[in-house]
XYZ file of N, CA and C in Angstrom:
315
model
N 106.571 24.322 -7.090
C 106.914 22.941 -6.921
C 106.471 22.510 -5.538
N 105.982 21.406 -5.497
C 105.659 20.877 -4.098
C 106.229 19.535 -3.919
N 106.954 19.660 -2.399
C 107.361 18.693 -1.951
C 106.532 17.949 -0.687
N 106.315 16.744 -0.880
C 105.479 16.242 0.326
C 106.021 15.261 1.303
N 105.683 15.453 2.411
C 105.638 14.688 3.508
C 104.696 14.258 4.147
N 104.687 13.746 5.226
C 103.795 13.577 6.352
C 102.639 14.399 6.785
N 103.577 15.435 7.158
C 102.995 16.617 7.875
C 102.971 17.787 7.245
N 103.727 17.978 6.162
C 103.565 19.454 5.677
C 103.920 19.147 3.799
N 103.520 20.429 3.379
C 103.676 20.554 2.125
C 104.472 21.922 1.867
N 105.456 21.886 0.781
C 105.991 23.512 0.491
C 105.895 24.002 -0.824
N 105.299 24.958 -1.100
C 104.980 25.532 -2.476
C 105.486 26.599 -2.764
N 106.211 26.711 -4.151
C 106.821 28.189 -4.373
C 106.155 28.957 -5.002
N 105.736 30.007 -4.435
C 104.866 31.060 -5.037
C 105.496 32.141 -5.526
N 106.268 32.161 -6.736
C 107.165 33.447 -7.051
C 108.198 33.264 -5.922
N 108.346 34.427 -5.540
C 109.421 34.737 -4.661
C 109.230 34.203 -3.053
N 108.166 33.697 -2.926
C 107.750 33.202 -1.418
C 107.547 31.863 -1.507
N 108.024 31.259 -0.426
C 108.000 29.675 -0.247
C 106.742 29.664 0.725
N 105.682 28.888 0.721
C 104.628 28.836 1.525
C 104.457 27.499 2.007
N 104.680 27.272 3.274
C 104.495 25.987 3.923
C 103.134 25.716 4.546
N 102.700 24.558 4.131
C 101.320 24.109 4.640
C 101.491 22.814 5.420
N 100.913 23.202 7.061
C 100.892 21.856 7.841
C 99.673 21.328 7.835
N 99.744 19.833 7.741
C 98.269 19.174 7.780
C 97.996 18.826 9.325
N 96.827 19.158 9.829
C 96.384 19.134 11.112
C 95.466 17.908 11.276
N 95.617 17.010 11.786
C 94.705 15.813 12.123
C 93.856 16.193 13.204
N 92.417 15.556 12.789
C 91.474 15.616 13.861
C 91.869 14.625 14.815
N 92.225 14.726 15.870
C 92.545 13.596 17.018
C 91.384 13.801 18.329
N 90.323 13.133 18.039
C 89.234 13.124 19.018
C 89.763 12.435 20.229
N 89.330 13.016 21.471
C 89.331 12.192 22.590
C 88.481 11.031 22.760
N 88.624 10.225 23.546
C 87.534 9.042 23.727
C 86.187 9.662 23.936
N 85.112 9.216 23.421
C 83.776 9.724 23.672
C 83.379 9.852 25.092
N 82.976 11.184 25.479
C 82.443 11.473 26.770
C 80.955 11.228 26.925
N 80.554 9.937 27.407
C 79.150 9.364 27.457
C 78.550 10.364 28.523
N 79.086 11.047 29.512
C 78.173 11.637 30.449
C 78.306 13.150 29.902
N 78.872 13.508 28.753
C 78.812 14.907 28.469
C 78.891 14.961 27.067
N 78.021 14.242 26.345
C 78.131 14.046 24.990
C 78.066 15.491 24.064
N 77.236 16.410 24.804
C 77.225 17.847 23.765
C 78.707 18.561 23.910
N 79.159 18.591 24.845
C 80.673 19.204 25.152
C 81.467 18.416 24.135
N 81.809 16.956 24.102
C 82.350 16.360 23.241
C 82.404 16.568 21.877
N 81.063 16.801 21.389
C 80.690 17.159 19.922
C 81.454 18.490 19.739
N 81.079 19.563 20.758
C 81.467 21.103 20.610
C 83.179 21.074 20.443
N 83.764 19.973 21.153
C 85.285 19.814 21.016
C 85.607 19.211 19.769
N 85.030 18.270 19.351
C 85.422 17.742 18.030
C 85.135 18.487 16.738
N 83.943 19.069 16.978
C 83.643 20.029 15.693
C 84.574 21.258 15.652
N 85.315 21.441 16.716
C 86.178 22.593 16.690
C 87.562 22.189 16.026
N 87.717 21.112 15.957
C 88.968 20.317 15.031
C 88.605 20.511 13.634
N 87.475 20.195 13.096
C 87.290 20.016 12.005
C 87.672 21.346 10.951
N 87.806 22.330 11.209
C 87.836 23.436 10.215
C 89.573 23.481 10.035
N 90.056 23.137 11.407
C 91.669 23.042 11.423
C 92.254 22.112 10.677
N 91.537 21.156 10.506
C 92.140 19.826 9.995
C 91.654 19.720 8.434
N 90.757 20.905 8.105
C 90.178 20.986 6.577
C 89.260 19.821 6.621
N 88.310 19.461 7.193
C 87.448 18.177 7.305
C 86.152 18.891 7.026
N 85.560 18.653 5.824
C 84.101 19.063 5.682
C 83.208 17.999 5.081
N 84.045 16.807 4.797
C 83.116 15.954 3.915
C 82.353 15.079 5.107
N 80.901 14.802 4.723
C 80.056 14.150 5.808
C 80.532 12.848 6.218
N 81.102 11.664 5.243
C 81.561 10.743 5.675
C 82.940 10.621 6.439
N 83.850 11.683 6.162
C 84.870 11.806 6.994
C 84.238 12.083 8.468
N 83.481 13.006 8.684
C 83.251 13.052 9.774
C 82.425 12.122 10.657
N 81.409 11.504 9.995
C 80.717 10.146 10.398
C 81.815 9.274 10.819
N 82.859 8.895 10.029
C 83.838 7.772 10.313
C 84.768 8.435 11.727
N 84.707 9.480 11.822
C 85.666 9.964 12.996
C 84.703 9.681 14.165
N 83.494 9.863 14.216
C 82.628 9.614 15.228
C 82.670 8.086 15.598
N 82.642 7.230 14.642
C 82.343 5.994 14.755
C 83.643 5.285 15.243
N 84.904 5.765 15.127
C 86.171 5.433 15.581
C 86.460 5.835 17.045
N 85.868 6.878 17.542
C 85.829 7.236 18.636
C 84.998 6.524 19.915
N 84.162 5.918 19.426
C 82.991 5.107 20.076
C 83.409 3.821 20.786
N 83.169 3.623 21.810
C 83.464 2.258 22.650
C 82.284 1.439 22.196
N 82.501 0.104 22.789
C 81.351 -1.002 22.081
C 79.858 -0.702 22.867
N 80.050 -0.119 24.070
C 78.747 0.379 24.707
C 77.944 1.238 23.973
N 78.503 2.340 23.479
C 77.910 3.530 22.965
C 77.573 3.033 21.695
N 78.388 2.258 21.037
C 78.196 1.734 19.484
C 76.576 0.965 19.781
N 76.323 0.360 20.920
C 75.194 -0.700 20.771
C 74.122 0.508 20.718
N 74.274 1.681 21.167
C 72.998 2.651 21.234
C 72.576 2.881 19.514
N 73.490 2.957 18.729
C 73.341 3.232 17.509
C 73.515 2.337 16.245
N 73.618 1.282 16.741
C 73.717 0.052 15.831
C 72.846 0.049 14.756
N 71.912 0.272 14.624
C 70.912 0.395 13.457
C 71.283 1.455 12.503
N 71.904 2.825 12.824
C 72.407 3.622 11.847
C 73.777 3.036 11.291
N 74.511 2.622 11.960
C 75.811 1.847 11.767
C 75.591 0.845 10.630
N 74.746 0.050 10.840
C 74.194 -1.329 10.178
C 73.536 -0.764 8.605
N 72.782 0.324 8.762
C 72.286 0.800 7.532
C 72.369 2.529 7.587
N 73.600 2.924 7.359
C 73.596 4.575 7.223
C 72.920 5.277 6.271
N 72.380 6.257 6.363
C 71.583 6.973 5.382
C 72.660 7.536 4.453
N 72.278 7.843 3.086
C 73.108 8.217 1.946
C 73.640 9.624 2.266
N 72.530 10.354 2.902
C 73.230 11.715 3.126
C 72.908 12.150 4.825
N 73.578 13.065 4.984
C 73.576 13.498 6.469
C 74.059 12.535 7.176
N 74.960 11.747 7.004
C 75.463 10.546 8.033
C 75.877 11.277 9.362
N 76.673 12.202 9.292
C 77.139 12.622 10.347
C 76.149 13.106 11.364
N 75.140 13.979 11.003
C 74.221 14.713 11.602
C 73.120 13.578 12.181
N 72.897 12.755 11.267
C 71.985 11.470 11.898
C 72.573 10.930 12.915
N 73.855 10.556 12.851
C 74.450 9.703 13.992
C 74.695 10.597 15.185
N 74.967 11.883 14.898
C 75.265 12.880 16.055
C 73.911 12.941 16.922
N 72.803 13.289 16.041
C 71.434 13.388 16.865
C 71.132 12.230 17.506
N 71.157 10.960 16.896
C 70.949 9.908 17.735
C 71.399 9.563 19.051
N 73.084 10.014 18.972
C 73.773 9.855 19.984
C 73.237 10.743 21.012
N 73.138 11.986 20.724
C 72.748 13.026 21.727
C 71.403 12.825 22.353
N 70.273 12.207 21.409
C 69.054 12.062 21.859
C 69.047 10.831 22.830
N 69.562 9.854 22.393
C 69.794 8.482 23.171
C 70.245 8.677 24.783
N 71.502 9.642 24.445
C 72.316 9.534 25.915
C 71.738 10.691 26.635
N 71.385 11.970 26.175
C 70.818 12.777 27.135
C 69.414 12.521 27.817
N 68.670 11.922 26.879
C 67.546 11.127 27.698
C 67.818 9.950 28.640
N 68.972 9.281 28.758
C 69.681 8.473 29.559
C 70.006 9.212 30.853
N 70.698 10.299 30.756
C 71.343 11.133 31.783
C 70.146 11.940 32.413
N 68.988 12.224 31.576
C 67.915 12.855 32.534
C 67.344 11.930 33.308
N 67.201 10.736 32.990
C 66.448 9.801 33.860
C 67.180 9.269 34.784
N 68.561 9.342 34.813
C 69.282 8.980 35.873
C 69.633 10.220 36.932
N 69.396 11.285 36.469
C 69.645 12.459 37.434
C 68.577 12.751 38.376
């Protein structure tokens, strides 16, 4: 038998009750000056949150970006690919922002 709440579910497995807690991915605001580190930090949250769906990962990135960073990838946002949305957006951000950081450094 399962009981549902916002953050956990309890399942009776014979003589043992197992409680499962949901862990939501909570990305920090995008680190424009350290995008590679931001992606490493974000991707560490996906397994703990049970997130493996490409569209979910893509949407998490989009929600974490401010308007200035969104401008860099407006083409992808306006016409996202059917497959590999997350990797496409991630690579575009890394390529664009690391190029800008190199030219400023």
